[in-house]
Each structure stands twice: as C-alpha cells, then as structure tokens.
C-alpha cells in the first residue's frame, strides 16, 4: 500500500510522474524482503515464494539463453544482454515473463542466475524480487494469470519499426516492418527477398504463443484453486493494489 500512501500525500498537487518514485519503492521493498532470508533467490526453501511446478528442460533453457527462441524481440534482448550487459526495463520484463508463466513455463531461478551473470547493474535482491513478481511466484495477486505479454506485440509499442531487432538480429535486418516481430508469418517469397528463410537463417518459434498462454493460464488457475482449497483464503502477502498499478509497472497503460 506504499504507492497508495504516496498518492494520498500528494493529493491535489501530484508530481508530473511517479515512475521513478515507484521503481525506487520497489527497490527498497525488495531489499527489505530479502533481509534475513538467505533463500530469497531460491524456490522450495524460500518462505515468500510459491513453489510452482515449473518445467526443467535444458534444451529450452539453452535456446532461451542463446537468443534462439524464434521470437525476435526476445532474442534481441538476450543478444543485447550478452553483448552489452544491459537491457531496458521493458525488455527485462518481457524476458522474465516469456521464460516463466508467459510461454516457456521454466523456473525463474535459471533466469535469475543468467541475469546475475550478464547484467552490469545486477542487484541480487531486486533481480530475484522482480523474477518472483513477474512469474507470479510472489509479490503478486496469488498466481495471477489475468494477462500475458505477447512478444509479437509488446515490443512494437515502443519500437514500431523494429530498429532494435534489426540491430541485434542481423539476419532480420531486411525483413519488412509488418513481419519483423513475427517473421514466420511472412510469405516465403518475402523471406527470400529479405535474405532470411525461417528455419534456416533464423529459428522457427520455440512455442506457439497463443497455445502456450492458454495452457499456462490453465495450469496457473488449477494451482490457484488447489492453494485456495488448502488455505481457504488468499495468502497474506504484499501485491499491487489493482490492475491499473500492474499495467503501469509493465508500461502497458
């Protein structure tokens, strides 16, 4: 409820933007939550984390961590992170959700270790906290699955011409803008003209996003029902006040 208190204090004279303030609040919150919790970066021994039964597919993890998922926005983020040690907050959110509850249904722990290895600004408490939050393992409405970032659409909101993708995925530099975020949808003659045949010069999608989201949402909802049956109430934990607050953090409103 810290953000609620912030808005109440500034009622009648709000600052132009509370984006920086909200991120600083999240940082301090994650610091506090990690204190006296040596298992904060784990799952089973971590008292603030829901033990979601994630997959453990090493081949899937390898494709994700080498930027070969077939989703250009995701792969560009991985390539930038490995080359430069940094990505924008928007990209970090996309990578985190894609690996976990969004598409691949893999544990957030390998993602945390990957970020900690390559990010020059890596912060253990903040990084682990964000991975738990984005994967709905903690700090979120219980196993929330009300929305999922679409890698075919999300990046286009910030970079409609695909400049980011063309920079980090050279194979797609000549792909027409209407196909840059989903190049497998381009007709074969368009792929040939662009010099990029999907499945040869650039990977096919590792999963069907729509099918993955449907399946993962069902698993989240089943797990949520099981937990609610056992506890008979929502677990007592800190989470965003409402969907508007969630959307503001993901830059989708």
PDB file of C-alpha atoms in Angstrom:
ATOM      1  CA  UNK A   1       0.000   0.000   0.000  1.00  0.00           C
ATOM      2  CA  UNK A   2       3.018   2.293  -0.149  1.00  0.00           C
ATOM      3  CA  UNK A   3       2.012   3.710  -3.535  1.00  0.00           C
ATOM      4  CA  UNK A   4      -1.481   4.373  -2.191  1.00  0.00           C
ATOM      5  CA  UNK A   5       0.041   6.382   0.649  1.00  0.00           C
ATOM      6  CA  UNK A   6       2.251   8.257  -1.831  1.00  0.00           C
ATOM      7  CA  UNK A   7      -0.789   9.291  -3.886  1.00  0.00           C
ATOM      8  CA  UNK A   8      -2.704  10.312  -0.758  1.00  0.00           C
ATOM      9  CA  UNK A   9       0.141  12.532   0.422  1.00  0.00           C
ATOM     10  CA  UNK A  10       0.310  14.293  -2.967  1.00  0.00           C
ATOM     11  CA  UNK A  11      -3.442  14.571  -3.432  1.00  0.00           C
ATOM     12  CA  UNK A  12      -4.329  17.872  -5.077  1.00  0.00           C
ATOM     13  CA  UNK A  13      -0.756  18.519  -6.179  1.00  0.00           C
ATOM     14  CA  UNK A  14       0.591  15.314  -7.721  1.00  0.00           C
ATOM     15  CA  UNK A  15       4.054  15.253  -9.306  1.00  0.00           C
ATOM     16  CA  UNK A  16       4.191  15.055 -13.122  1.00  0.00           C
ATOM     17  CA  UNK A  17       5.218  11.384 -12.890  1.00  0.00           C
ATOM     18  CA  UNK A  18       5.716   8.896 -10.109  1.00  0.00           C
ATOM     19  CA  UNK A  19       7.508   6.363 -12.310  1.00  0.00           C
ATOM     20  CA  UNK A  20      10.931   6.886 -10.735  1.00  0.00           C
ATOM     21  CA  UNK A  21       9.435   7.005  -7.260  1.00  0.00           C
ATOM     22  CA  UNK A  22       7.519   3.779  -7.816  1.00  0.00           C
ATOM     23  CA  UNK A  23      10.648   1.975  -9.006  1.00  0.00           C
ATOM     24  CA  UNK A  24      12.619   3.224  -6.003  1.00  0.00           C
ATOM     25  CA  UNK A  25       9.852   1.996  -3.747  1.00  0.00           C
ATOM     26  CA  UNK A  26      10.019  -1.434  -5.385  1.00  0.00           C
ATOM     27  CA  UNK A  27      13.798  -1.436  -4.907  1.00  0.00           C
ATOM     28  CA  UNK A  28      13.560  -0.648  -1.216  1.00  0.00           C
ATOM     29  CA  UNK A  29      10.728  -3.152  -0.802  1.00  0.00           C
ATOM     30  CA  UNK A  30      12.799  -5.958  -2.345  1.00  0.00           C
ATOM     31  CA  UNK A  31      15.727  -5.022  -0.122  1.00  0.00           C
ATOM     32  CA  UNK A  32      13.527  -5.358   2.945  1.00  0.00           C
ATOM     33  CA  UNK A  33      12.016  -8.652   1.788  1.00  0.00           C
ATOM     34  CA  UNK A  34      15.470 -10.176   1.247  1.00  0.00           C
ATOM     35  CA  UNK A  35      16.732  -9.343   4.748  1.00  0.00           C
ATOM     36  CA  UNK A  36      17.242 -12.429   6.926  1.00  0.00           C
ATOM     37  CA  UNK A  37      16.155 -14.662   4.052  1.00  0.00           C
ATOM     38  CA  UNK A  38      19.235 -16.475   2.705  1.00  0.00           C
ATOM     39  CA  UNK A  39      16.953 -18.482   0.410  1.00  0.00           C
ATOM     40  CA  UNK A  40      15.441 -15.424  -1.259  1.00  0.00           C
ATOM     41  CA  UNK A  41      16.933 -16.475  -4.618  1.00  0.00           C
ATOM     42  CA  UNK A  42      15.508 -19.988  -4.400  1.00  0.00           C
ATOM     43  CA  UNK A  43      12.075 -21.595  -4.535  1.00  0.00           C
ATOM     44  CA  UNK A  44      11.491 -24.553  -2.219  1.00  0.00           C
ATOM     45  CA  UNK A  45      13.235 -23.103   0.841  1.00  0.00           C
ATOM     46  CA  UNK A  46      12.067 -19.556   0.221  1.00  0.00           C
ATOM     47  CA  UNK A  47       9.213 -18.639   2.606  1.00  0.00           C
ATOM     48  CA  UNK A  48       7.905 -15.814   0.380  1.00  0.00           C
ATOM     49  CA  UNK A  49       7.823 -17.842  -2.844  1.00  0.00           C
ATOM     50  CA  UNK A  50       5.070 -20.120  -4.138  1.00  0.00           C
ATOM     51  CA  UNK A  51       6.545 -23.420  -5.298  1.00  0.00           C
ATOM     52  CA  UNK A  52       5.145 -23.504  -8.814  1.00  0.00           C
ATOM     53  CA  UNK A  53       5.826 -26.853 -10.566  1.00  0.00           C
ATOM     54  CA  UNK A  54       7.914 -25.395 -13.381  1.00  0.00           C
ATOM     55  CA  UNK A  55       9.426 -27.462 -16.173  1.00  0.00           C
ATOM     56  CA  UNK A  56      13.153 -28.162 -16.299  1.00  0.00           C
ATOM     57  CA  UNK A  57      14.045 -28.539 -19.956  1.00  0.00           C
ATOM     58  CA  UNK A  58      17.737 -27.828 -20.532  1.00  0.00           C
ATOM     59  CA  UNK A  59      17.308 -27.615 -24.308  1.00  0.00           C
ATOM     60  CA  UNK A  60      14.626 -24.968 -23.922  1.00  0.00           C
ATOM     61  CA  UNK A  61      16.790 -23.029 -21.472  1.00  0.00           C
ATOM     62  CA  UNK A  62      19.735 -23.166 -23.852  1.00  0.00           C
ATOM     63  CA  UNK A  63      17.684 -21.765 -26.720  1.00  0.00           C
ATOM     64  CA  UNK A  64      16.384 -19.005 -24.493  1.00  0.00           C
ATOM     65  CA  UNK A  65      19.822 -18.072 -23.130  1.00  0.00           C
ATOM     66  CA  UNK A  66      21.439 -18.050 -26.574  1.00  0.00           C
ATOM     67  CA  UNK A  67      18.731 -15.962 -28.226  1.00  0.00           C
ATOM     68  CA  UNK A  68      17.310 -18.705 -30.414  1.00  0.00           C
ATOM     69  CA  UNK A  69      13.644 -18.755 -29.426  1.00  0.00           C
ATOM     70  CA  UNK A  70      12.384 -17.591 -32.820  1.00  0.00           C
ATOM     71  CA  UNK A  71      10.741 -14.537 -31.239  1.00  0.00           C
ATOM     72  CA  UNK A  72      12.828 -11.552 -32.430  1.00  0.00           C
ATOM     73  CA  UNK A  73      12.038  -9.184 -29.563  1.00  0.00           C
ATOM     74  CA  UNK A  74      13.034 -11.832 -27.023  1.00  0.00           C
ATOM     75  CA  UNK A  75      16.141 -12.908 -28.917  1.00  0.00           C
ATOM     76  CA  UNK A  76      17.271  -9.308 -29.434  1.00  0.00           C
ATOM     77  CA  UNK A  77      17.037  -8.763 -25.689  1.00  0.00           C
ATOM     78  CA  UNK A  78      19.178 -11.808 -24.992  1.00  0.00           C
ATOM     79  CA  UNK A  79      21.774 -10.775 -27.573  1.00  0.00           C
ATOM     80  CA  UNK A  80      21.984  -7.244 -26.182  1.00  0.00           C
ATOM     81  CA  UNK A  81      22.320  -8.521 -22.620  1.00  0.00           C
ATOM     82  CA  UNK A  82      25.132 -10.897 -23.526  1.00  0.00           C
ATOM     83  CA  UNK A  83      26.954  -8.285 -25.629  1.00  0.00           C
ATOM     84  CA  UNK A  84      26.479  -5.154 -23.538  1.00  0.00           C
ATOM     85  CA  UNK A  85      25.468  -6.323 -20.073  1.00  0.00           C
ATOM     86  CA  UNK A  86      22.298  -4.237 -20.034  1.00  0.00           C
ATOM     87  CA  UNK A  87      18.748  -4.050 -21.360  1.00  0.00           C
ATOM     88  CA  UNK A  88      15.871  -1.679 -20.786  1.00  0.00           C
ATOM     89  CA  UNK A  89      13.354  -2.438 -18.040  1.00  0.00           C
ATOM     90  CA  UNK A  90      10.754  -3.186 -20.726  1.00  0.00           C
ATOM     91  CA  UNK A  91      12.966  -5.903 -22.212  1.00  0.00           C
ATOM     92  CA  UNK A  92      13.733  -7.402 -18.798  1.00  0.00           C
ATOM     93  CA  UNK A  93      10.031  -7.773 -18.086  1.00  0.00           C
ATOM     94  CA  UNK A  94       9.460  -9.395 -21.465  1.00  0.00           C
ATOM     95  CA  UNK A  95      12.307 -11.873 -20.995  1.00  0.00           C
ATOM     96  CA  UNK A  96      11.186 -12.760 -17.481  1.00  0.00           C
ATOM     97  CA  UNK A  97       7.590 -13.432 -18.399  1.00  0.00           C
ATOM     98  CA  UNK A  98       8.475 -15.279 -21.611  1.00  0.00           C
ATOM     99  CA  UNK A  99      10.712 -17.724 -19.727  1.00  0.00           C
ATOM    100  CA  UNK A 100       8.233 -18.390 -16.938  1.00  0.00           C
ATOM    101  CA  UNK A 101       4.447 -18.205 -16.923  1.00  0.00           C
ATOM    102  CA  UNK A 102       4.095 -16.487 -20.283  1.00  0.00           C
ATOM    103  CA  UNK A 103       5.432 -19.004 -22.780  1.00  0.00           C
ATOM    104  CA  UNK A 104       8.117 -21.484 -21.735  1.00  0.00           C
ATOM    105  CA  UNK A 105       6.938 -22.430 -18.214  1.00  0.00           C
ATOM    106  CA  UNK A 106      10.523 -22.716 -16.966  1.00  0.00           C
ATOM    107  CA  UNK A 107      11.682 -21.818 -13.460  1.00  0.00           C
ATOM    108  CA  UNK A 108      12.660 -18.239 -12.747  1.00  0.00           C
ATOM    109  CA  UNK A 109      15.807 -19.363 -10.890  1.00  0.00           C
ATOM    110  CA  UNK A 110      17.922 -20.070 -14.029  1.00  0.00           C
ATOM    111  CA  UNK A 111      16.703 -16.715 -15.345  1.00  0.00           C
ATOM    112  CA  UNK A 112      17.897 -15.008 -12.175  1.00  0.00           C
ATOM    113  CA  UNK A 113      21.299 -16.699 -12.441  1.00  0.00           C
ATOM    114  CA  UNK A 114      21.539 -15.673 -16.096  1.00  0.00           C
ATOM    115  CA  UNK A 115      20.738 -12.038 -15.300  1.00  0.00           C
ATOM    116  CA  UNK A 116      23.178 -12.007 -12.386  1.00  0.00           C
ATOM    117  CA  UNK A 117      25.936 -13.291 -14.671  1.00  0.00           C
ATOM    118  CA  UNK A 118      25.469 -10.794 -17.500  1.00  0.00           C
ATOM    119  CA  UNK A 119      23.891  -7.626 -16.072  1.00  0.00           C
ATOM    120  CA  UNK A 120      26.451  -4.983 -15.177  1.00  0.00           C
ATOM    121  CA  UNK A 121      23.860  -3.432 -12.858  1.00  0.00           C
ATOM    122  CA  UNK A 122      22.806  -6.759 -11.312  1.00  0.00           C
ATOM    123  CA  UNK A 123      21.329  -6.395  -7.845  1.00  0.00           C
ATOM    124  CA  UNK A 124      20.533  -9.722  -6.187  1.00  0.00           C
ATOM    125  CA  UNK A 125      17.607  -8.568  -4.056  1.00  0.00           C
ATOM    126  CA  UNK A 126      15.962  -6.510  -6.799  1.00  0.00           C
ATOM    127  CA  UNK A 127      16.626  -9.042  -9.537  1.00  0.00           C
ATOM    128  CA  UNK A 128      15.283 -12.017  -7.553  1.00  0.00           C
ATOM    129  CA  UNK A 129      12.293  -9.982  -6.414  1.00  0.00           C
ATOM    130  CA  UNK A 130      11.400  -8.969  -9.951  1.00  0.00           C
ATOM    131  CA  UNK A 131      11.713 -12.540 -11.221  1.00  0.00           C
ATOM    132  CA  UNK A 132       9.370 -13.753  -8.474  1.00  0.00           C
ATOM    133  CA  UNK A 133       6.938 -10.942  -9.173  1.00  0.00           C
ATOM    134  CA  UNK A 134       6.820 -11.296 -12.964  1.00  0.00           C
ATOM    135  CA  UNK A 135       6.448 -15.088 -12.710  1.00  0.00           C
ATOM    136  CA  UNK A 136       3.611 -14.612 -10.169  1.00  0.00           C
ATOM    137  CA  UNK A 137       5.590 -16.615  -7.618  1.00  0.00           C
ATOM    138  CA  UNK A 138       5.477 -13.787  -5.052  1.00  0.00           C
ATOM    139  CA  UNK A 139       4.541 -10.108  -4.575  1.00  0.00           C
ATOM    140  CA  UNK A 140       1.601 -10.516  -6.953  1.00  0.00           C
ATOM    141  CA  UNK A 141      -2.073 -11.380  -6.726  1.00  0.00           C
ATOM    142  CA  UNK A 142      -1.953 -15.098  -5.992  1.00  0.00           C
ATOM    143  CA  UNK A 143      -0.744 -16.859  -9.136  1.00  0.00           C
ATOM    144  CA  UNK A 144      -2.137 -14.070 -11.271  1.00  0.00           C
ATOM    145  CA  UNK A 145      -2.678 -15.094 -14.884  1.00  0.00           C
ATOM    146  CA  UNK A 146      -5.016 -12.319 -15.962  1.00  0.00           C
ATOM    147  CA  UNK A 147      -2.660 -11.169 -18.714  1.00  0.00           C
ATOM    148  CA  UNK A 148       0.497 -12.213 -20.501  1.00  0.00           C
ATOM    149  CA  UNK A 149       2.894 -10.121 -22.547  1.00  0.00           C
ATOM    150  CA  UNK A 150       2.759 -11.018 -26.226  1.00  0.00           C
ATOM    151  CA  UNK A 151       6.288 -10.926 -27.729  1.00  0.00           C
ATOM    152  CA  UNK A 152       4.742 -10.389 -31.161  1.00  0.00           C
ATOM    153  CA  UNK A 153       3.123  -7.147 -29.997  1.00  0.00           C
ATOM    154  CA  UNK A 154       4.761  -5.844 -26.814  1.00  0.00           C
ATOM    155  CA  UNK A 155       7.960  -4.529 -28.416  1.00  0.00           C
ATOM    156  CA  UNK A 156       6.099  -2.849 -31.258  1.00  0.00           C
ATOM    157  CA  UNK A 157       4.531  -0.442 -28.776  1.00  0.00           C
ATOM    158  CA  UNK A 158       7.968   1.046 -28.125  1.00  0.00           C
ATOM    159  CA  UNK A 159       9.724   0.372 -31.428  1.00  0.00           C
ATOM    160  CA  UNK A 160       7.157   0.130 -34.245  1.00  0.00           C
ATOM    161  CA  UNK A 161       9.789  -0.090 -36.983  1.00  0.00           C
ATOM    162  CA  UNK A 162      11.815  -2.869 -35.373  1.00  0.00           C
ATOM    163  CA  UNK A 163      15.057  -0.879 -35.225  1.00  0.00           C
ATOM    164  CA  UNK A 164      16.033  -2.668 -32.021  1.00  0.00           C
ATOM    165  CA  UNK A 165      15.548  -6.097 -33.612  1.00  0.00           C
ATOM    166  CA  UNK A 166      17.443  -5.168 -36.785  1.00  0.00           C
ATOM    167  CA  UNK A 167      20.385  -4.008 -34.677  1.00  0.00           C
ATOM    168  CA  UNK A 168      20.765  -7.164 -32.605  1.00  0.00           C
ATOM    169  CA  UNK A 169      19.398  -9.784 -35.017  1.00  0.00           C
ATOM    170  CA  UNK A 170      21.248  -9.035 -38.305  1.00  0.00           C
ATOM    171  CA  UNK A 171      19.534 -11.947 -40.060  1.00  0.00           C
ATOM    172  CA  UNK A 172      16.303  -9.932 -39.894  1.00  0.00           C
ATOM    173  CA  UNK A 173      17.725  -6.563 -40.972  1.00  0.00           C
ATOM    174  CA  UNK A 174      15.904  -6.642 -44.319  1.00  0.00           C
ATOM    175  CA  UNK A 175      12.633  -8.116 -43.097  1.00  0.00           C
ATOM    176  CA  UNK A 176       9.653  -5.823 -43.896  1.00  0.00           C
ATOM    177  CA  UNK A 177       8.363  -3.945 -40.887  1.00  0.00           C
ATOM    178  CA  UNK A 178       4.999  -5.710 -40.910  1.00  0.00           C
ATOM    179  CA  UNK A 179       6.742  -9.045 -40.309  1.00  0.00           C
ATOM    180  CA  UNK A 180       9.691  -8.002 -38.159  1.00  0.00           C
ATOM    181  CA  UNK A 181       8.116  -9.119 -34.868  1.00  0.00           C
ATOM    182  CA  UNK A 182       6.720 -12.368 -36.285  1.00  0.00           C
ATOM    183  CA  UNK A 183       8.877 -13.233 -39.324  1.00  0.00           C
ATOM    184  CA  UNK A 184       7.491 -16.752 -39.658  1.00  0.00           C
ATOM    185  CA  UNK A 185       4.242 -15.196 -40.840  1.00  0.00           C
ATOM    186  CA  UNK A 186       5.954 -13.682 -43.883  1.00  0.00           C
ATOM    187  CA  UNK A 187       5.240 -15.460 -47.207  1.00  0.00           C
ATOM    188  CA  UNK A 188       8.194 -17.451 -48.477  1.00  0.00           C
ATOM    189  CA  UNK A 189       8.810 -15.005 -51.324  1.00  0.00           C
ATOM    190  CA  UNK A 190       9.092 -12.187 -48.778  1.00  0.00           C
ATOM    191  CA  UNK A 191      11.531 -14.236 -46.724  1.00  0.00           C
ATOM    192  CA  UNK A 192      13.611 -14.956 -49.819  1.00  0.00           C
ATOM    193  CA  UNK A 193      13.715 -11.285 -50.788  1.00  0.00           C
ATOM    194  CA  UNK A 194      14.742 -10.368 -47.253  1.00  0.00           C
ATOM    195  CA  UNK A 195      17.505 -12.990 -47.343  1.00  0.00           C
ATOM    196  CA  UNK A 196      16.163 -14.726 -44.263  1.00  0.00           C
ATOM    197  CA  UNK A 197      14.420 -18.090 -44.522  1.00  0.00           C
ATOM    198  CA  UNK A 198      12.750 -19.013 -41.269  1.00  0.00           C
ATOM    199  CA  UNK A 199      14.008 -22.354 -40.077  1.00  0.00           C
ATOM    200  CA  UNK A 200      17.320 -21.857 -41.872  1.00  0.00           C
ATOM    201  CA  UNK A 201      18.640 -18.337 -41.334  1.00  0.00           C
ATOM    202  CA  UNK A 202      16.580 -17.652 -38.236  1.00  0.00           C
ATOM    203  CA  UNK A 203      14.836 -20.149 -35.908  1.00  0.00           C
ATOM    204  CA  UNK A 204      11.185 -21.056 -36.056  1.00  0.00           C
ATOM    205  CA  UNK A 205       9.216 -20.110 -32.910  1.00  0.00           C
ATOM    206  CA  UNK A 206      10.112 -22.334 -29.979  1.00  0.00           C
ATOM    207  CA  UNK A 207       6.441 -22.439 -28.983  1.00  0.00           C
ATOM    208  CA  UNK A 208       3.105 -21.266 -30.307  1.00  0.00           C
ATOM    209  CA  UNK A 209       2.462 -18.248 -28.119  1.00  0.00           C
ATOM    210  CA  UNK A 210      -1.331 -18.475 -28.114  1.00  0.00           C
ATOM    211  CA  UNK A 211      -1.323 -22.184 -27.273  1.00  0.00           C
ATOM    212  CA  UNK A 212       1.355 -21.748 -24.608  1.00  0.00           C
ATOM    213  CA  UNK A 213      -0.522 -18.905 -22.921  1.00  0.00           C
ATOM    214  CA  UNK A 214      -3.746 -20.894 -22.864  1.00  0.00           C
ATOM    215  CA  UNK A 215      -2.034 -23.960 -21.390  1.00  0.00           C
ATOM    216  CA  UNK A 216      -0.014 -21.986 -18.850  1.00  0.00           C
ATOM    217  CA  UNK A 217      -3.029 -19.974 -17.758  1.00  0.00           C
ATOM    218  CA  UNK A 218      -4.960 -23.173 -17.129  1.00  0.00           C
ATOM    219  CA  UNK A 219      -2.101 -24.580 -15.049  1.00  0.00           C
ATOM    220  CA  UNK A 220      -1.870 -21.367 -13.029  1.00  0.00           C
ATOM    221  CA  UNK A 221      -5.605 -21.341 -12.397  1.00  0.00           C
ATOM    222  CA  UNK A 222      -5.595 -25.019 -11.374  1.00  0.00           C
ATOM    223  CA  UNK A 223      -2.734 -24.380  -8.952  1.00  0.00           C
ATOM    224  CA  UNK A 224      -4.507 -21.324  -7.603  1.00  0.00           C
ATOM    225  CA  UNK A 225      -7.656 -23.341  -6.899  1.00  0.00           C
ATOM    226  CA  UNK A 226      -5.616 -26.035  -5.142  1.00  0.00           C
ATOM    227  CA  UNK A 227      -3.885 -23.485  -2.928  1.00  0.00           C
ATOM    228  CA  UNK A 228      -7.150 -21.728  -2.091  1.00  0.00           C
ATOM    229  CA  UNK A 229      -8.740 -25.052  -1.123  1.00  0.00           C
ATOM    230  CA  UNK A 230      -5.937 -25.741   1.314  1.00  0.00           C
ATOM    231  CA  UNK A 231      -5.684 -22.254   2.797  1.00  0.00           C
ATOM    232  CA  UNK A 232      -9.380 -21.356   2.360  1.00  0.00           C
ATOM    233  CA  UNK A 233      -8.313 -17.757   1.797  1.00  0.00           C
ATOM    234  CA  UNK A 234      -5.850 -15.752  -0.248  1.00  0.00           C
ATOM    235  CA  UNK A 235      -2.329 -15.979   1.197  1.00  0.00           C
ATOM    236  CA  UNK A 236      -1.284 -12.953   3.230  1.00  0.00           C
ATOM    237  CA  UNK A 237       1.306 -11.248   1.049  1.00  0.00           C
ATOM    238  CA  UNK A 238       2.154  -7.899  -0.472  1.00  0.00           C
ATOM    239  CA  UNK A 239       0.921  -7.340  -4.012  1.00  0.00           C
ATOM    240  CA  UNK A 240      -0.154  -4.496  -6.333  1.00  0.00           C
ATOM    241  CA  UNK A 241      -3.331  -2.711  -5.328  1.00  0.00           C
ATOM    242  CA  UNK A 242      -5.132  -3.210  -8.642  1.00  0.00           C
ATOM    243  CA  UNK A 243      -4.739  -3.958 -12.355  1.00  0.00           C
ATOM    244  CA  UNK A 244      -4.004  -0.301 -13.131  1.00  0.00           C
ATOM    245  CA  UNK A 245      -0.957  -0.437 -10.891  1.00  0.00           C
ATOM    246  CA  UNK A 246       0.219  -3.671 -12.543  1.00  0.00           C
ATOM    247  CA  UNK A 247      -0.191  -2.154 -16.005  1.00  0.00           C
ATOM    248  CA  UNK A 248       1.831   0.911 -15.054  1.00  0.00           C
ATOM    249  CA  UNK A 249       4.776  -1.233 -13.980  1.00  0.00           C
ATOM    250  CA  UNK A 250       4.696  -3.175 -17.257  1.00  0.00           C
ATOM    251  CA  UNK A 251       4.352   0.031 -19.313  1.00  0.00           C
ATOM    252  CA  UNK A 252       1.106  -1.168 -20.912  1.00  0.00           C
ATOM    253  CA  UNK A 253      -1.077   1.726 -19.876  1.00  0.00           C
TER     254      UNK A 253
END
